[in-house]
Structure formats: C-alpha cells, structure tokens
Amino acid sequence: GVLSLGWTSRCLKDQDREYVGFATLPNQVHRKTLKKGFALLSYDILLRYFKDWGESGLGKSTLIKSLFLTDLYKDRKVPSAQERINQTVGIIKHTIGIEEKGIKLRLTIIDTPGFGDAINNTRCWQQVDDYIDQQFEQYFRDESGLNRRNIQDNRVHCCLYFISPFSHGLRPLDVECMKALHEKVNIVPVLAKADSLTRAEVCRKKMKIREQIKQFGINIYQFPECDSDEDEDLKKQDQTLKDSIPFAVIGSNVQMEGKGRRFRGRVYPWGVVEVEDPAHSDFLLLRNMLVRTHMQDLKEVTQETHYENYRAECIHKMTQMVVQDRKLRFSSKDEELRRMQEVLERIQEQMQHSQRGGC
Ligand code: GDP
C-alpha cells in the first residue's frame, strides 16, 4: 500500500514540515547521471543499534517514525526481561510505500532487534552480515537471469548505526561490528538521544568518535566531494554535513503547537526541544541527507563499490571452483587411463604366457 502524506491539504509552511523530501530524487539523478536514465525508486535502510544489557533502547523506532512520518512499530510488543534473556538476534523487515508529488518510494527498514542484548555477543552481527550477502546474492542471480529488466533491488543501501550517548565514544563491540560490515554497506553513524548531552559534550563525543573511526580504520560512508564549480551555498552545506558526523539525533513523535506552527518535540521541566531545529540536533541534516541530497549516491556506492566487490569475489570463487573441478576430472581421467593401461598390460602378459604355454 502507498501511504499518502497528505501535504496537499496543508498550508505551505506546514507542507514543508510534513514532507519527507524524496521528490527531489529526479533532480539528484539528473545532477549525477544526466543520461543514464531513471533510477528505480527503492531504497533499503538497515538499522543497527546497540543496546546495553537492560537498557530500554536508543530511540531507534522513535527516530524512524520522525524521519519518515510513519509508524513502523504500531504492533510492536515490548519483550519482557525473560524474553530478552532468551532473545536471539532476528531480522524484521518493514516495507512501506510513500508517495510524494506523484513519485513513489518503496522504503524498507530492516530492524535488528536484540542486537548486542545477549550475554554472549560473539559475532552478533553475523545474521546481519548474512542478510546483506543474501540480498547481493539474489541480485546477482537475477542479474544473470533472463528477465533482467524487472529486477527488484533489495540490496541494503544504508546502515544507520546507533551509538549510545552514555558510553565514552565507540565501544569495542561497535568497532568490531562496523568493521565486520563496512566493506558491504554504507555505514552512517548516529549519536542517539543527543538531548541527554550538553552542547559541549556532543562536540567532544563527536570528535572522539571521528578520531576512533580513523584510528580503527573504519570505512564509514564518505560523502562525495563537491564539484569545484558548484555554488558556494552548496559547498558550505556539504562541509557542514561532513563536519557533523556522527549525526547527533533526537527523536519524538509528539506533535506540539506554538508560535503559530506545529512541530515535533520533547518537553522537559526546563524547556522544549524541537526535533527539526538545527540548533537542537542534526535530525534535519540526517533526513535531508538520506532522502533529499544523497539517496542517489548511497545507491550508486552500493552498486559500484559494495556490490561490485561482492560480484568480483563471487566470480573469483566460481572460477576457482571450475578450475578445481577440471583438475579433479583430469586427475580422475588420468587415473582411469592408468587403470586401463594396467588391465591391458595384464591381458598382454596373459596372452604371452598362454602363447608360450601353447608352444
Ligand atoms: P528502540 O528500542 O531503540 O526502538 O527505542 P524507542 O524508540 O522505543 O525509545 C525508547 C525510549 O526512549 C522511549 O521511552 C522513547 O520515548 C525514548 N526516546 C526516543 N528517542 C529519544 C530521544 O531522542 N531522546 C530521549 N531523551 N529519549 C528518547
């Protein structure tokens, strides 16, 4: 089903706020791939989030709802403590259709509940790793098949990695997980529940995380370089984006009214935080990046780097298998020849023997 966001009935100001913004995709495609034709409007986002043992979550579902104005988790059942102990990592896929200005987008959110929750987290990313590979494999098969025109692209284009605001930067498990996945998927790190930190703390944590990313050789998604002939505003936006990693986000699904407009926010005894206010969080930057400005590039990097790597490895493995198979067949043929030779020699010997005996 396609979910209409209903901007037509709203005034212009609200319209902008209640609007995800992927209708700019034709422009993104146009700017990047003038003559390549039109891209498939499907987009898969994988959510990785780290939950501490006993912690109630990092606001992943809240953020997704705020980002895409849709509730993916209406029927979610919060697991009890016992269920959580027994929980194994499972993959839940939510597909939503959204339509804006006549452009339809199929968005898949792949959720990894319980990730990092178990007592033994050894290779807890394995299932996610397998999931990404399975999508590549399916695409590889479809691409090698007869009907290549209508391939459904289920490859994962982006992985939002939630970092806890309560830890001192990245934890060893975060490093391990990101490194296990960074050659396969575009990782976009986010600093969750940023409202629990002061402005200075956000700054320090971001710096520390960026340093750790470099120090541990984690290849997160790299924003493409801005062309030198682009206008200054765009260059500035681009730099802001690069400097904001990891995006400090705040999620809320509570609609509020004030100063003549509606907004999503969180109320505290000391004031109100506005999710979409750039002074309060990087929420808007992240959303714009995901759907307005970089959706096409995320798809292209998936195709040209991650999928190509997978494909090359697949072909290499297949070639090796063929060579081995041939070797095996040849060596078995040699063996067969040798045995036939032996049989022949024995027959000859017998013949000679009987000839001699007959004389
Ligand atoms: P999930 O388990 O990661 O999907 O987390 P949820 O979205 O269910 O959020 C868990 C709790 O954190 C809920 O009580 C939310 O209201 C709260 N929460 C979600 N986002 C934020 C945020 O940005 N800041 C704060 N302070 N709390 C949040």
Tab-separated table of C-alpha atoms and ligand atoms in Angstrom:
chain	number	residue	atom	x	y	z
A	1	GLY	CA	0.000	0.000	0.000
A	2	VAL	CA	1.080	3.508	-0.702
A	3	LEU	CA	0.764	5.929	2.126
A	4	SER	CA	-0.038	9.465	1.160
A	5	LEU	CA	1.469	12.123	3.346
A	6	GLY	CA	-1.359	14.499	2.619
A	7	TRP	CA	0.587	17.710	2.100
A	8	THR	CA	-1.911	18.991	-0.442
A	9	SER	CA	-4.403	19.961	2.241
A	10	ARG	CA	-1.895	21.845	4.329
A	11	CYS	CA	-0.608	25.369	4.127
A	12	LEU	CA	2.809	25.907	2.595
A	13	LYS	CA	4.681	26.199	5.874
A	14	ASP	CA	3.221	23.013	7.254
A	15	GLN	CA	3.594	21.365	3.914
A	16	ASP	CA	7.318	21.768	4.148
A	17	ARG	CA	7.369	20.290	7.595
A	18	GLU	CA	5.125	17.325	6.814
A	19	TYR	CA	7.109	16.345	3.807
A	20	VAL	CA	9.909	13.835	3.651
A	21	GLY	CA	11.506	15.292	0.560
A	22	PHE	CA	12.467	12.434	-1.728
A	23	ALA	CA	10.510	14.095	-4.543
A	24	THR	CA	13.823	15.800	-5.259
A	25	LEU	CA	15.198	12.445	-6.406
A	26	PRO	CA	14.722	13.185	-10.101
A	27	ASN	CA	16.967	16.236	-9.544
A	28	GLN	CA	19.565	14.146	-7.701
A	29	VAL	CA	19.539	11.648	-10.524
A	30	HIS	CA	19.617	14.419	-13.072
A	31	ARG	CA	22.583	16.124	-11.458
A	32	LYS	CA	24.578	12.941	-11.110
A	33	THR	CA	23.644	10.781	-14.055
A	34	LEU	CA	22.295	13.039	-16.739
A	35	LYS	CA	21.916	10.449	-19.453
A	36	LYS	CA	21.783	7.226	-17.508
A	37	GLY	CA	18.002	7.129	-17.491
A	38	PHE	CA	15.788	6.901	-14.488
A	39	ALA	CA	16.612	5.078	-11.302
A	40	LEU	CA	14.488	2.558	-9.532
A	41	LEU	CA	12.875	4.293	-6.598
A	42	SER	CA	13.567	1.729	-3.997
A	43	TYR	CA	15.747	2.212	-1.061
A	44	ASP	CA	16.692	-0.045	1.767
A	45	ILE	CA	17.951	1.151	5.086
A	46	LEU	CA	19.368	-1.151	7.642
A	47	LEU	CA	19.223	-0.131	11.225
A	48	ARG	CA	21.921	-1.260	13.511
A	49	TYR	CA	21.613	-0.189	17.007
A	50	PHE	CA	23.432	-1.055	20.087
A	51	LYS	CA	21.501	-1.752	23.228
A	52	ASP	CA	23.164	-2.143	26.513
A	53	TRP	CA	22.133	-5.071	28.601
A	54	GLY	CA	18.973	-3.951	30.365
A	55	GLU	CA	18.820	-0.620	28.606
A	56	SER	CA	15.435	0.238	27.120
A	57	GLY	CA	16.561	1.250	23.652
A	58	LEU	CA	18.250	4.078	21.908
A	59	GLY	CA	15.183	5.678	20.343
A	60	LYS	CA	15.501	3.862	17.054
A	61	SER	CA	11.794	3.375	16.368
A	62	THR	CA	11.012	6.905	17.511
A	63	LEU	CA	13.631	8.315	15.156
A	64	ILE	CA	12.443	6.274	12.181
A	65	LYS	CA	8.893	7.408	12.742
A	66	SER	CA	10.031	11.018	12.935
A	67	LEU	CA	12.219	10.626	9.856
A	68	PHE	CA	9.678	9.032	7.564
A	69	LEU	CA	6.478	10.222	9.221
A	70	THR	CA	5.221	6.719	9.546
A	71	ASP	CA	4.796	4.305	12.383
A	72	LEU	CA	6.510	1.055	11.567
A	73	TYR	CA	6.140	-0.300	15.004
A	74	LYS	CA	2.413	0.007	15.707
A	75	ASP	CA	2.096	-3.639	16.647
A	76	ARG	CA	5.374	-3.922	18.431
A	77	LYS	CA	5.389	-5.986	21.557
A	78	VAL	CA	7.953	-4.883	24.111
A	79	PRO	CA	9.764	-8.050	25.263
A	80	SER	CA	9.774	-8.952	28.929
A	81	ALA	CA	13.058	-9.320	30.835
A	82	GLN	CA	12.912	-13.128	30.477
A	83	GLU	CA	12.160	-12.885	26.759
A	84	ARG	CA	15.075	-10.539	26.409
A	85	ILE	CA	17.406	-13.007	28.088
A	86	ASN	CA	16.309	-15.679	25.618
A	87	GLN	CA	16.284	-13.295	22.694
A	88	THR	CA	18.419	-14.137	19.733
A	89	VAL	CA	19.137	-11.652	17.033
A	90	GLY	CA	16.407	-11.763	14.421
A	91	ILE	CA	15.746	-9.703	11.368
A	92	ILE	CA	12.456	-7.924	10.900
A	93	LYS	CA	11.682	-6.299	7.600
A	94	HIS	CA	9.197	-3.460	7.300
A	95	THR	CA	8.328	-2.227	3.846
A	96	ILE	CA	6.449	0.989	3.386
A	97	GLY	CA	5.324	2.811	0.311
A	98	ILE	CA	5.270	6.567	0.412
A	99	GLU	CA	4.235	8.912	-2.330
A	100	GLU	CA	5.175	12.492	-2.849
A	101	LYS	CA	4.345	14.690	-5.813
A	102	GLY	CA	3.435	11.628	-7.828
A	103	ILE	CA	6.751	9.910	-7.101
A	104	LYS	CA	6.513	6.636	-5.267
A	105	LEU	CA	9.178	5.339	-2.980
A	106	ARG	CA	9.426	1.853	-1.587
A	107	LEU	CA	11.341	2.044	1.603
A	108	THR	CA	12.437	-0.981	3.542
A	109	ILE	CA	13.622	-0.701	7.082
A	110	ILE	CA	15.459	-3.748	8.301
A	111	ASP	CA	15.413	-3.954	12.002
A	112	THR	CA	17.790	-5.978	14.121
A	113	PRO	CA	16.117	-6.218	17.498
A	114	GLY	CA	18.100	-7.563	20.353
A	115	PHE	CA	21.413	-6.861	18.722
A	116	GLY	CA	24.046	-6.684	21.422
A	117	ASP	CA	21.498	-7.592	24.090
A	118	ALA	CA	22.539	-11.157	24.571
A	119	ILE	CA	25.078	-12.113	27.201
A	120	ASN	CA	27.319	-13.618	24.577
A	121	ASN	CA	27.699	-11.156	21.744
A	122	THR	CA	30.337	-13.032	19.805
A	123	ARG	CA	29.743	-12.429	16.120
A	124	CYS	CA	26.334	-10.960	16.899
A	125	TRP	CA	26.449	-9.142	13.565
A	126	GLN	CA	26.612	-12.447	11.663
A	127	GLN	CA	22.920	-12.523	10.875
A	128	VAL	CA	23.002	-9.002	9.543
A	129	ASP	CA	26.115	-9.837	7.558
A	130	ASP	CA	24.331	-12.866	6.096
A	131	TYR	CA	21.269	-10.788	5.332
A	132	ILE	CA	23.288	-8.268	3.312
A	133	ASP	CA	25.022	-11.111	1.437
A	134	GLN	CA	21.702	-12.810	0.676
A	135	GLN	CA	20.390	-9.631	-0.934
A	136	PHE	CA	23.549	-9.332	-3.043
A	137	GLU	CA	23.272	-12.993	-3.994
A	138	GLN	CA	19.658	-12.589	-5.055
A	139	TYR	CA	20.541	-9.562	-7.142
A	140	PHE	CA	23.487	-11.379	-8.704
A	141	ARG	CA	21.223	-14.282	-9.642
A	142	ASP	CA	18.506	-12.022	-11.040
A	143	GLU	CA	21.067	-10.070	-12.989
A	144	SER	CA	22.466	-13.235	-14.536
A	145	GLY	CA	18.976	-14.496	-15.355
A	146	LEU	CA	16.877	-13.998	-18.437
A	147	ASN	CA	14.497	-11.329	-17.209
A	148	ARG	CA	16.911	-8.597	-16.206
A	149	ARG	CA	14.566	-5.700	-16.747
A	150	ASN	CA	12.314	-6.045	-13.756
A	151	ILE	CA	14.760	-6.876	-11.029
A	152	GLN	CA	13.597	-5.894	-7.596
A	153	ASP	CA	16.500	-4.290	-5.842
A	154	ASN	CA	16.524	-5.392	-2.218
A	155	ARG	CA	20.142	-4.581	-1.563
A	156	VAL	CA	20.792	-2.595	1.587
A	157	HIS	CA	21.784	0.923	0.657
A	158	CYS	CA	22.440	2.398	4.033
A	159	CYS	CA	23.064	1.284	7.562
A	160	LEU	CA	22.253	3.719	10.345
A	161	TYR	CA	24.490	2.753	13.208
A	162	PHE	CA	23.182	3.996	16.558
A	163	ILE	CA	25.852	4.906	19.086
A	164	SER	CA	24.892	5.200	22.710
A	165	PRO	CA	25.246	8.699	24.186
A	166	PHE	CA	26.147	7.139	27.532
A	167	SER	CA	29.400	5.495	26.518
A	168	HIS	CA	32.776	7.120	26.042
A	169	GLY	CA	32.762	7.067	22.283
A	170	LEU	CA	32.729	3.755	20.458
A	171	ARG	CA	32.718	0.545	22.426
A	172	PRO	CA	34.837	-2.423	21.316
A	173	LEU	CA	31.673	-4.147	20.082
A	174	ASP	CA	30.760	-1.102	17.968
A	175	VAL	CA	34.203	-1.144	16.387
A	176	GLU	CA	34.003	-4.871	15.742
A	177	CYS	CA	30.548	-4.638	14.191
A	178	MET	CA	31.253	-1.679	11.983
A	179	LYS	CA	34.451	-3.309	10.726
A	180	ALA	CA	32.593	-6.514	10.000
A	181	LEU	CA	30.151	-4.637	7.780
A	182	HIS	CA	31.994	-1.653	6.372
A	183	GLU	CA	33.028	-3.333	3.116
A	184	LYS	CA	29.449	-4.348	2.400
A	185	VAL	CA	27.244	-1.431	3.242
A	186	ASN	CA	27.264	2.360	3.595
A	187	ILE	CA	27.526	2.960	7.318
A	188	VAL	CA	26.141	6.253	8.617
A	189	PRO	CA	26.851	6.604	12.350
A	190	VAL	CA	24.366	8.461	14.530
A	191	LEU	CA	24.717	9.593	18.110
A	192	ALA	CA	21.397	8.617	19.680
A	193	LYS	CA	19.345	10.622	22.206
A	194	ALA	CA	21.558	13.642	21.821
A	195	ASP	CA	19.291	15.629	24.141
A	196	SER	CA	20.860	13.771	27.046
A	197	LEU	CA	24.123	15.590	26.373
A	198	THR	CA	25.132	19.225	26.635
A	199	ARG	CA	26.329	21.054	23.545
A	200	ALA	CA	29.968	20.739	24.683
A	201	GLU	CA	29.535	17.023	25.401
A	202	VAL	CA	28.044	16.442	21.937
A	203	CYS	CA	31.042	18.228	20.429
A	204	ARG	CA	33.560	16.211	22.447
A	205	LYS	CA	31.836	12.902	21.735
A	206	LYS	CA	31.620	13.609	18.034
A	207	MET	CA	35.310	14.438	17.932
A	208	LYS	CA	36.235	11.329	19.887
A	209	ILE	CA	34.084	9.108	17.664
A	210	ARG	CA	35.549	10.623	14.494
A	211	GLU	CA	39.050	10.011	15.873
A	212	GLN	CA	38.182	6.421	16.750
A	213	ILE	CA	36.718	5.831	13.293
A	214	LYS	CA	40.047	6.944	11.832
A	215	GLN	CA	42.190	5.153	14.409
A	216	PHE	CA	40.441	1.800	13.919
A	217	GLY	CA	40.292	2.123	10.136
A	218	ILE	CA	36.501	2.010	9.914
A	219	ASN	CA	35.264	2.925	6.442
A	220	ILE	CA	32.040	4.752	7.036
A	221	TYR	CA	30.058	6.237	4.133
A	222	GLN	CA	32.065	9.050	2.563
A	223	PHE	CA	30.126	11.979	1.213
A	224	PRO	CA	31.178	12.645	-2.355
A	225	GLU	CA	33.420	15.620	-2.993
A	226	CYS	CA	31.593	18.723	-4.117
A	227	ASP	CA	32.498	19.826	-7.660
A	228	SER	CA	34.695	22.930	-7.625
A	229	ASP	CA	32.245	24.783	-9.873
A	230	GLU	CA	29.283	24.232	-7.525
A	231	ASP	CA	27.865	27.325	-5.854
A	232	GLU	CA	29.190	28.470	-2.511
A	233	ASP	CA	25.993	27.625	-0.586
A	234	LEU	CA	26.147	24.030	-1.714
A	235	LYS	CA	29.836	23.789	-0.802
A	236	LYS	CA	29.050	25.150	2.658
A	237	GLN	CA	26.179	22.662	3.144
A	238	ASP	CA	28.481	19.886	2.052
A	239	GLN	CA	31.141	20.855	4.570
A	240	THR	CA	28.564	21.134	7.393
A	241	LEU	CA	27.415	17.633	6.553
A	242	LYS	CA	30.939	16.231	6.685
A	243	ASP	CA	31.697	18.026	9.956
A	244	SER	CA	28.531	16.697	11.607
A	245	ILE	CA	29.483	13.002	11.640
A	246	PRO	CA	28.191	11.228	13.706
A	247	PHE	CA	24.794	12.930	13.389
A	248	ALA	CA	23.530	13.823	16.844
A	249	VAL	CA	19.837	12.988	16.698
A	250	ILE	CA	16.765	13.452	18.816
A	251	GLY	CA	13.532	11.662	18.046
A	252	SER	CA	9.999	12.447	19.049
A	253	ASN	CA	6.568	11.626	17.806
A	254	VAL	CA	4.800	14.166	19.934
A	255	GLN	CA	3.255	16.924	17.839
A	256	MET	CA	3.215	20.308	19.526
A	257	GLU	CA	1.883	23.716	18.696
A	258	GLY	CA	3.487	27.025	19.463
A	259	LYS	CA	4.412	30.287	17.811
A	260	GLY	CA	1.717	29.629	15.213
A	261	ARG	CA	3.089	26.362	13.915
A	262	ARG	CA	3.223	22.659	14.596
A	263	PHE	CA	6.385	20.781	15.357
A	264	ARG	CA	7.668	17.551	16.835
A	265	GLY	CA	9.417	17.966	20.137
A	266	ARG	CA	10.189	16.769	23.636
A	267	VAL	CA	9.111	18.658	26.734
A	268	TYR	CA	11.376	18.914	29.778
A	269	PRO	CA	10.838	20.742	33.061
A	270	TRP	CA	13.290	23.357	31.804
A	271	GLY	CA	12.060	23.736	28.262
A	272	VAL	CA	11.196	22.226	24.936
A	273	VAL	CA	13.499	20.620	22.423
A	274	GLU	CA	12.458	20.863	18.816
A	275	VAL	CA	13.461	17.825	16.783
A	276	GLU	CA	13.760	19.669	13.487
A	277	ASP	CA	15.536	22.725	14.847
A	278	PRO	CA	19.112	22.642	13.504
A	279	ALA	CA	20.258	24.405	16.691
A	280	HIS	CA	18.970	21.477	18.777
A	281	SER	CA	20.019	18.445	16.755
A	282	ASP	CA	21.254	17.128	13.394
A	283	PHE	CA	17.899	15.461	12.709
A	284	LEU	CA	17.111	17.647	9.705
A	285	LEU	CA	20.615	17.258	8.300
A	286	LEU	CA	20.305	13.479	8.521
A	287	ARG	CA	16.868	13.401	6.936
A	288	ASN	CA	17.876	15.716	4.126
A	289	MET	CA	20.965	13.654	3.527
A	290	LEU	CA	19.049	10.360	3.455
A	291	VAL	CA	16.220	11.418	1.215
A	292	ARG	CA	16.853	14.765	-0.426
A	293	THR	CA	20.502	15.008	-1.268
A	294	HIS	CA	22.329	11.681	-1.044
A	295	MET	CA	19.815	8.910	-1.695
A	296	GLN	CA	21.061	8.521	-5.247
A	297	ASP	CA	24.718	8.495	-4.207
A	298	LEU	CA	24.062	5.893	-1.489
A	299	LYS	CA	22.535	3.706	-4.172
A	300	GLU	CA	25.391	4.309	-6.570
A	301	VAL	CA	28.078	3.484	-3.991
A	302	THR	CA	26.147	0.310	-3.152
A	303	GLN	CA	26.101	-0.643	-6.824
A	304	GLU	CA	29.563	0.466	-7.824
A	305	THR	CA	31.602	-0.414	-4.755
A	306	HIS	CA	29.892	-2.832	-2.378
A	307	TYR	CA	28.014	-4.882	-4.963
A	308	GLU	CA	30.939	-4.875	-7.386
A	309	ASN	CA	33.216	-6.224	-4.629
A	310	TYR	CA	30.704	-8.936	-3.878
A	311	ARG	CA	30.321	-9.751	-7.572
A	312	ALA	CA	34.080	-9.880	-8.172
A	313	GLU	CA	34.532	-12.177	-5.187
A	314	CYS	CA	31.679	-14.389	-6.379
A	315	ILE	CA	33.157	-14.675	-9.870
A	316	HIS	CA	36.595	-15.392	-8.412
A	317	LYS	CA	35.159	-18.172	-6.238
A	318	MET	CA	33.208	-19.600	-9.173
A	319	THR	CA	36.321	-19.592	-11.394
A	320	GLN	CA	38.300	-21.342	-8.678
A	321	MET	CA	35.580	-23.959	-8.380
A	322	VAL	CA	35.605	-24.584	-12.146
A	323	VAL	CA	39.425	-24.922	-12.159
A	324	GLN	CA	39.334	-27.338	-9.237
A	325	ASP	CA	36.551	-29.311	-10.821
A	326	ARG	CA	38.551	-29.602	-14.036
A	327	LYS	CA	41.665	-30.632	-12.152
A	328	LEU	CA	39.650	-33.249	-10.342
A	329	ARG	CA	38.121	-34.507	-13.556
A	330	PHE	CA	41.500	-34.584	-15.300
A	331	SER	CA	43.163	-36.388	-12.433
A	332	SER	CA	40.336	-38.918	-12.378
A	333	LYS	CA	40.750	-39.329	-16.147
A	334	ASP	CA	44.498	-39.932	-15.640
A	335	GLU	CA	43.670	-42.490	-13.023
A	336	GLU	CA	41.232	-44.211	-15.359
A	337	LEU	CA	43.825	-44.301	-18.139
A	338	ARG	CA	46.392	-45.756	-15.774
A	339	ARG	CA	43.989	-48.471	-14.716
A	340	MET	CA	43.083	-49.286	-18.316
A	341	GLN	CA	46.775	-49.436	-19.134
A	342	GLU	CA	47.309	-51.882	-16.269
A	343	VAL	CA	44.433	-54.053	-17.442
A	344	LEU	CA	45.850	-54.005	-20.976
A	345	GLU	CA	49.310	-54.929	-19.725
A	346	ARG	CA	47.860	-57.798	-17.732
A	347	ILE	CA	45.923	-59.069	-20.750
A	348	GLN	CA	49.065	-58.847	-22.862
A	349	GLU	CA	51.055	-60.740	-20.240
A	350	GLN	CA	48.395	-63.438	-20.051
A	351	MET	CA	48.339	-63.707	-23.831
A	352	GLN	CA	52.115	-64.020	-23.973
A	353	HIS	CA	52.034	-66.559	-21.183
A	354	SER	CA	49.379	-68.689	-22.872
A	355	GLN	CA	51.194	-68.368	-26.226
A	356	ARG	CA	54.404	-69.588	-24.576
A	357	GLY	CA	52.487	-72.385	-22.821
A	358	GLY	CA	50.854	-73.357	-26.121
A	359	CYS	CA	54.226	-73.757	-27.918
B	1	GDP	P1	14.203	1.444	20.422
B	1	GDP	O1	14.028	0.301	21.328
B	1	GDP	O2	15.627	1.707	20.084
B	1	GDP	O3	13.359	1.378	19.202
B	1	GDP	O4	13.765	2.749	21.250
B	1	GDP	P2	12.368	3.535	21.305
B	1	GDP	O5	12.184	4.402	20.107
B	1	GDP	O6	11.279	2.599	21.627
B	1	GDP	O7	12.650	4.504	22.539
B	1	GDP	C1	12.930	4.031	23.823
B	1	GDP	C2	12.624	5.129	24.838
B	1	GDP	O8	13.470	6.252	24.600
B	1	GDP	C3	11.191	5.654	24.752
B	1	GDP	O9	10.768	5.919	26.051
B	1	GDP	C4	11.326	6.956	23.960
B	1	GDP	O10	10.332	7.888	24.303
B	1	GDP	C5	12.695	7.443	24.373
B	1	GDP	N1	13.343	8.215	23.325
B	1	GDP	C6	13.292	8.001	21.982
B	1	GDP	N2	14.018	8.909	21.343
B	1	GDP	C7	14.582	9.713	22.270
B	1	GDP	C8	15.459	10.846	22.233
B	1	GDP	O11	15.891	11.296	21.185
B	1	GDP	N3	15.822	11.396	23.443
B	1	GDP	C9	15.364	10.906	24.620
B	1	GDP	N4	15.751	11.524	25.728
B	1	GDP	N5	14.557	9.856	24.700
B	1	GDP	C10	14.151	9.259	23.540
